[in-house]
Coordinates of C-alpha atoms and ligand atoms in Angstrom, one line a residue:
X597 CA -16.9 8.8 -11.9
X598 CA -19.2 6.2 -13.6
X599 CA -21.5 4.2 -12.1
X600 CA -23.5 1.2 -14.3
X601 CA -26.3 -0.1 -11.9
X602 CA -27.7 -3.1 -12.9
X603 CA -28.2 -2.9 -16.7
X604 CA -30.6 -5.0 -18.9
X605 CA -30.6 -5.1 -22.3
X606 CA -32.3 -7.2 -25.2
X607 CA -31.8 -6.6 -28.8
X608 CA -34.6 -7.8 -31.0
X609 CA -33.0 -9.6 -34.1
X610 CA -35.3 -10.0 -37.4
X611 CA -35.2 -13.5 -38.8
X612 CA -37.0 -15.0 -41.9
X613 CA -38.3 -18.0 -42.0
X614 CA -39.1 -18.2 -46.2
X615 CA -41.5 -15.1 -46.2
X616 CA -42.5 -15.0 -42.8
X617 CA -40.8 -12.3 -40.4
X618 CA -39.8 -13.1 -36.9
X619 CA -38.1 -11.4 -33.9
X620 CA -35.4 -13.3 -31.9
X621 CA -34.5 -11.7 -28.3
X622 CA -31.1 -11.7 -28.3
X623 CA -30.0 -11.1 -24.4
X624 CA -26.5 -8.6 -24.2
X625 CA -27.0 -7.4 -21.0
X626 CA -28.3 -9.0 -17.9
X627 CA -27.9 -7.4 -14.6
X628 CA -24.3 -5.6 -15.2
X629 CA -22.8 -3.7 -12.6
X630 CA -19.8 -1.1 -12.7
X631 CA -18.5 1.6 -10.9
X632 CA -15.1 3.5 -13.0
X633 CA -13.3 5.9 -10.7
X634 CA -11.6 9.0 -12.2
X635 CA -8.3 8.4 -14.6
X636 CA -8.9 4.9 -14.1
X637 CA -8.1 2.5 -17.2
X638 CA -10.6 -0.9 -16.6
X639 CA -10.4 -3.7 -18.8
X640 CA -13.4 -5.5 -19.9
X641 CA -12.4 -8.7 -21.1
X642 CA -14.9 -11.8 -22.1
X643 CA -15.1 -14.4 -25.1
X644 CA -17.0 -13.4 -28.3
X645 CA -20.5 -12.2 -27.7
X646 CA -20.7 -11.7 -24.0
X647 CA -22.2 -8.0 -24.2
X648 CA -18.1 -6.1 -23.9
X649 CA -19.3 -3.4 -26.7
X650 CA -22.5 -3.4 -25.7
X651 CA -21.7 -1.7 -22.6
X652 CA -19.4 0.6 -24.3
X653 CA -22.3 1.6 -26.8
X654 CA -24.5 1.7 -23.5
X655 CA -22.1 4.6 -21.7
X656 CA -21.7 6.1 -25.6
X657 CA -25.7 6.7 -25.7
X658 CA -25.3 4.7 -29.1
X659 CA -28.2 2.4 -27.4
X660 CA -31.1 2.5 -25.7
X661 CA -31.0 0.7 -22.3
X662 CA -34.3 -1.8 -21.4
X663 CA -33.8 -1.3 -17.5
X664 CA -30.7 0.1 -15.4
X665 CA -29.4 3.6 -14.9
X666 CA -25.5 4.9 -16.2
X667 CA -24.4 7.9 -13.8
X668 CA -21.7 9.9 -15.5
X669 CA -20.7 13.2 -12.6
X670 CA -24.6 13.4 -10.8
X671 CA -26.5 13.1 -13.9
X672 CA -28.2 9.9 -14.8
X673 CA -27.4 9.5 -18.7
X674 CA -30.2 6.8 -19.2
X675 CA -32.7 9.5 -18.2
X676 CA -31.4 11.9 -21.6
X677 CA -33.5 11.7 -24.9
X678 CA -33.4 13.4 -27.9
X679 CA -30.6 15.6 -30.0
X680 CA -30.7 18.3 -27.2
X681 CA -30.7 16.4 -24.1
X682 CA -27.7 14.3 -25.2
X683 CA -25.5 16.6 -26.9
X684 CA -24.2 18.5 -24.2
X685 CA -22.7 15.0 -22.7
X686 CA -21.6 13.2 -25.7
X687 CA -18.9 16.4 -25.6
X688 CA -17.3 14.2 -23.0
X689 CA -18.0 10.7 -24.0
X690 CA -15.9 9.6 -26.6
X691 CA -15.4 6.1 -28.5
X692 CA -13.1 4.7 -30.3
X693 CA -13.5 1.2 -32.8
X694 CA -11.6 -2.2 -33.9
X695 CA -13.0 -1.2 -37.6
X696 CA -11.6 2.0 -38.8
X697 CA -13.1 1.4 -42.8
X698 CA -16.5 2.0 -40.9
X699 CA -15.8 4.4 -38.0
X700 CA -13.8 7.2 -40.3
X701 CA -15.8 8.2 -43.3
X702 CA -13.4 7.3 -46.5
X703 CA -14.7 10.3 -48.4
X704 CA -13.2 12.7 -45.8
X705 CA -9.4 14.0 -45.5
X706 CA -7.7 13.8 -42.0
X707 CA -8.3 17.5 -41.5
X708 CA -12.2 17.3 -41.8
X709 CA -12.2 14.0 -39.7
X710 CA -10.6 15.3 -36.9
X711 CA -12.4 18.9 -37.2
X712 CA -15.9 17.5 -37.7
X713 CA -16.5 16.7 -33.8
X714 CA -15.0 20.4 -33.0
X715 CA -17.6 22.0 -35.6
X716 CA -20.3 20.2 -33.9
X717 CA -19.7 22.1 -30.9
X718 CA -18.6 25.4 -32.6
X719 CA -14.5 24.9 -31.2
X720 CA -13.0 24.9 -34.6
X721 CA -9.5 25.3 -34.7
X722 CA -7.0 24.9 -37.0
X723 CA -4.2 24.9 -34.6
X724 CA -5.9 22.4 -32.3
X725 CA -6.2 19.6 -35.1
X726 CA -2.0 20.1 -36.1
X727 CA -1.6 19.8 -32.1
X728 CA -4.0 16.7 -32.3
X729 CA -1.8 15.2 -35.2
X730 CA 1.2 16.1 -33.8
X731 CA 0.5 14.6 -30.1
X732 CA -1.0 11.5 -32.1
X733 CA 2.6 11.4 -33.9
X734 CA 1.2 11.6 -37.5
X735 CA 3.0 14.0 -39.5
X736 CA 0.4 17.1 -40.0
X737 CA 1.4 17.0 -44.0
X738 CA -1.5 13.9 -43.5
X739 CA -4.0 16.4 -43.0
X740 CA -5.0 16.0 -46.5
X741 CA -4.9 12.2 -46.8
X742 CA -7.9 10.1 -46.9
X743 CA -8.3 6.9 -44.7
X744 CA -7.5 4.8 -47.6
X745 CA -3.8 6.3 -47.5
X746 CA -3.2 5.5 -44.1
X747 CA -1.7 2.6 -42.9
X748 CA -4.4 0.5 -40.1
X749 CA -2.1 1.6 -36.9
X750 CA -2.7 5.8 -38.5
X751 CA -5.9 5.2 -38.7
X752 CA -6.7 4.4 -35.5
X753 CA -4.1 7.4 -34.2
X754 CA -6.1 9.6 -36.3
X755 CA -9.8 7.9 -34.5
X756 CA -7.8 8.3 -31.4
X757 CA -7.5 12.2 -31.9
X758 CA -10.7 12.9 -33.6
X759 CA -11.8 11.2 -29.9
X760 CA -9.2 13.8 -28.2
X761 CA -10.9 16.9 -30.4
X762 CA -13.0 17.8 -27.6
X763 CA -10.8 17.0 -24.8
X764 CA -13.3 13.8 -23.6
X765 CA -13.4 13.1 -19.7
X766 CA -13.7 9.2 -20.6
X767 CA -13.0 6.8 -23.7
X768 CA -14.2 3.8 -24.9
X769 CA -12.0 1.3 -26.4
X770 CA -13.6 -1.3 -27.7
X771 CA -11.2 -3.9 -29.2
X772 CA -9.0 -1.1 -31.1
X773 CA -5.8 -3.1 -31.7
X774 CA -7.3 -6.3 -32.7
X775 CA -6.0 -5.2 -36.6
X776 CA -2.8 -4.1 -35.5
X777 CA 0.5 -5.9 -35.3
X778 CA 2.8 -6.0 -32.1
X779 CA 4.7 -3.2 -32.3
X780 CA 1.7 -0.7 -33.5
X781 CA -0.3 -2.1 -30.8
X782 CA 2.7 -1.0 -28.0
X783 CA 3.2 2.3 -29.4
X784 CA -1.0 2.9 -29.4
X785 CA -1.1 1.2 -25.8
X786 CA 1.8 3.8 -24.7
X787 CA 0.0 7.1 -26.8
X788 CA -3.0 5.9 -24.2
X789 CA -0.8 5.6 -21.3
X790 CA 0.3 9.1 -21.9
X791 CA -2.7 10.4 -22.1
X792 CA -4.4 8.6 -19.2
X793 CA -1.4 10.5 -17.6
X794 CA -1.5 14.0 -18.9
X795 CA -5.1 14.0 -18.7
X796 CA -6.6 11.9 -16.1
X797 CA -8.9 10.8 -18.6
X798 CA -11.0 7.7 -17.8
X799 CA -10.9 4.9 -19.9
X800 CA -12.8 1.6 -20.7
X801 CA -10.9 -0.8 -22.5
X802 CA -12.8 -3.5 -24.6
X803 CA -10.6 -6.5 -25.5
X804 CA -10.4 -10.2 -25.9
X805 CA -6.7 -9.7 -25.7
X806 CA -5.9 -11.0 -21.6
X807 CA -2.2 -10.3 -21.5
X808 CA -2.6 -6.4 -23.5
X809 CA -5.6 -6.2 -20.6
X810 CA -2.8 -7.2 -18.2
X811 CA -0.4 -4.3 -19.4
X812 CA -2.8 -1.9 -19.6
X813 CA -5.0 -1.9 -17.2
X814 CA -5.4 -1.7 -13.6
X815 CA -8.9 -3.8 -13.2
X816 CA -9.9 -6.3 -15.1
X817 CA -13.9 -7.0 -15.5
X818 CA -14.3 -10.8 -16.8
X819 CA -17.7 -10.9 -18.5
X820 CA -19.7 -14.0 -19.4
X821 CA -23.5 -14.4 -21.0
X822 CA -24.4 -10.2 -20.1
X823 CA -23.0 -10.8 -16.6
X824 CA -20.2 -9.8 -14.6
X825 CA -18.4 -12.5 -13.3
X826 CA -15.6 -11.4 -11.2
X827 CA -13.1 -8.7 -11.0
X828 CA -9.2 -9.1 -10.9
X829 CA -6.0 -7.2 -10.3
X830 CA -4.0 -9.6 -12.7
X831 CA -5.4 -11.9 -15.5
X832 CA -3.7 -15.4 -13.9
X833 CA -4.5 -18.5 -12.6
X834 CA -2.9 -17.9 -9.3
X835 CA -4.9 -14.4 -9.4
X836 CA -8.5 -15.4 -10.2
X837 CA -11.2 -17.3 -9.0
X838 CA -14.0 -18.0 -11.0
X839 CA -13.8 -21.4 -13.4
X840 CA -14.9 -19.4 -16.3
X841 CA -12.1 -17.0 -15.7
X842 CA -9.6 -20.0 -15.7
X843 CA -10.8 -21.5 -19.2
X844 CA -10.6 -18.3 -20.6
X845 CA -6.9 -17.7 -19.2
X846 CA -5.8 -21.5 -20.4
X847 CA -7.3 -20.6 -23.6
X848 CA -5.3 -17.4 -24.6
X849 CA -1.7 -18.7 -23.0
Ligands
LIG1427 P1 -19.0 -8.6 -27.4 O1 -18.6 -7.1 -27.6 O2 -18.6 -9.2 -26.1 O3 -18.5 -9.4 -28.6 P2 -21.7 -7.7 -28.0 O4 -22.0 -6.7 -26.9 O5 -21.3 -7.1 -29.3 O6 -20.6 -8.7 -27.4 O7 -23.0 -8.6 -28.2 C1 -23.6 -9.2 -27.1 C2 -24.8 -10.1 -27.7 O8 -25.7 -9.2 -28.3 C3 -24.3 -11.1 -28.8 O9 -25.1 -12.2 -28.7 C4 -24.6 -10.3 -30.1 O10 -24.8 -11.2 -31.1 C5 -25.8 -9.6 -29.7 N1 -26.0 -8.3 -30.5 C6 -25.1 -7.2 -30.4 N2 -25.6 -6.2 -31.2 C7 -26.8 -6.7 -31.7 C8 -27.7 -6.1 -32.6 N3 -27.6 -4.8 -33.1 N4 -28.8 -6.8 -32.9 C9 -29.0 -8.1 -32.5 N5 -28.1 -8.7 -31.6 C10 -27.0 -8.0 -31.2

């Protein structure tokens, strides 16, 4: 279970003005609240800006938290610092991106992408990453491929089981089919389903895509300006409160 008790953060932006350096506080996070049960799949849904990835990076330990605690099983994840405090977790945490060109290194084959997260943890094997392929559906001849020979909907199978290497208890989604057409998009969202299944792995799914949200997902967090604003079983007018909520349903439909 994951619980995300009232979480603050600010991100400092640097901004010149001719020579003269300045900071801008740019606020991402203001008081957000979330509890995830196990093998639950949760939408988080908002427009542009409204702090979705940064609670994924938040959960990820990709950022540093002003106030608030994550608690991931008992252990408060906000309290970890440092390479050997937050290694033993990260095993379980896993993310996966919209942008594939920056989240898989281009200079590494298929093989080494998938095999890097199981080195880091001394679980090398061979026949894990040609069960990882297979179970991702990409023909394990790809092994030696680089990025750039992949098509955009193999790239992300192959993020999704570099993710899978370590057998995470919970994923992070953030906006992973925004590049991907319609039918590549189903077949990622049923890979998912599958696994959400097999696995009762947890999963937060970041998108600006309402009705995908709708298939996918059994709660739906609407966020606007860092905050929460209401939580719904279905993404539709005759399901959902909040005015915001509304615009943002008239908008996509
Ligand atoms: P979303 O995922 O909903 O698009 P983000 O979590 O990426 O929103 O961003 C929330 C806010 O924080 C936005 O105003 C964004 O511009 C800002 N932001 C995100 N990352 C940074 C950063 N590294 N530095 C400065 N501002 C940032």
């Amino acid at each position: 279970m994951i619980e995300i008790k009232s979480i603050y953060k600010t991100y400092k932006l640097k901004v010149y003005r001719g020579l003269i350096k300045k900071y801008l506080n740019v606020k991402a996070l203001d008081d957000f609240s979330l509890t995830i049960n196990d093998g639950e799949i949760v939408a988080l849904v908002g427009r542009s800006g409204c702090g979705k990835s940064t609670v994924g990076n938040a959960i990820l330990k990709l950022i540093e938290l002003d106030f608030g605690q994550i608690i991931i099983d008992d252990i408060d994840i906000t309290s970890l610092h440092g390479y050997s405090q937050i290694y033993p977790i990260r095993r379980y945490l896993q993310g996966v991106f919209q942008n594939t060109s920056s989240s898989l290194n281009p200079k590494m084959k298929v093989e080494d992408i998938i095999a890097e997260p199981m080195r880091n943890y001394n679980l090398y094997s061979k026949d894990r990453i040609k069960r990882l392929l297979e179970r991702v559906e990409i023909p394990v001849s790809y092994e030696s491929r680089y990025p750039s020979q992949l098509s955009g909907g193999q790239r992300q199978r192959v993020a999704i089981a570099r993710a899978l290497a370590l057998n995470p208890k919970f994923l992070v989604l953030d906006e992973i089919t925004s590049n991907l057409d319609v039918i590549t998009t189903n077949n990622i969202i049923e890979l998912l389903r599958d696994l959400n299944s097999e696995n009762n792995t947890t999963m937060l799914f970041i998108t600006h895509d309402l009705a995908l949200a709708d298939k996918f997902c059994s709660r739906k967090i609407v966020m606007k300006e860092g905050k929460k604003v209401e939580e719904v079983k279905k993404l539709r007018l005759d399901h959902v409160s909040d005015e915001y909520t509304k615009e943002l349903i008239n908008s996509s439909f």
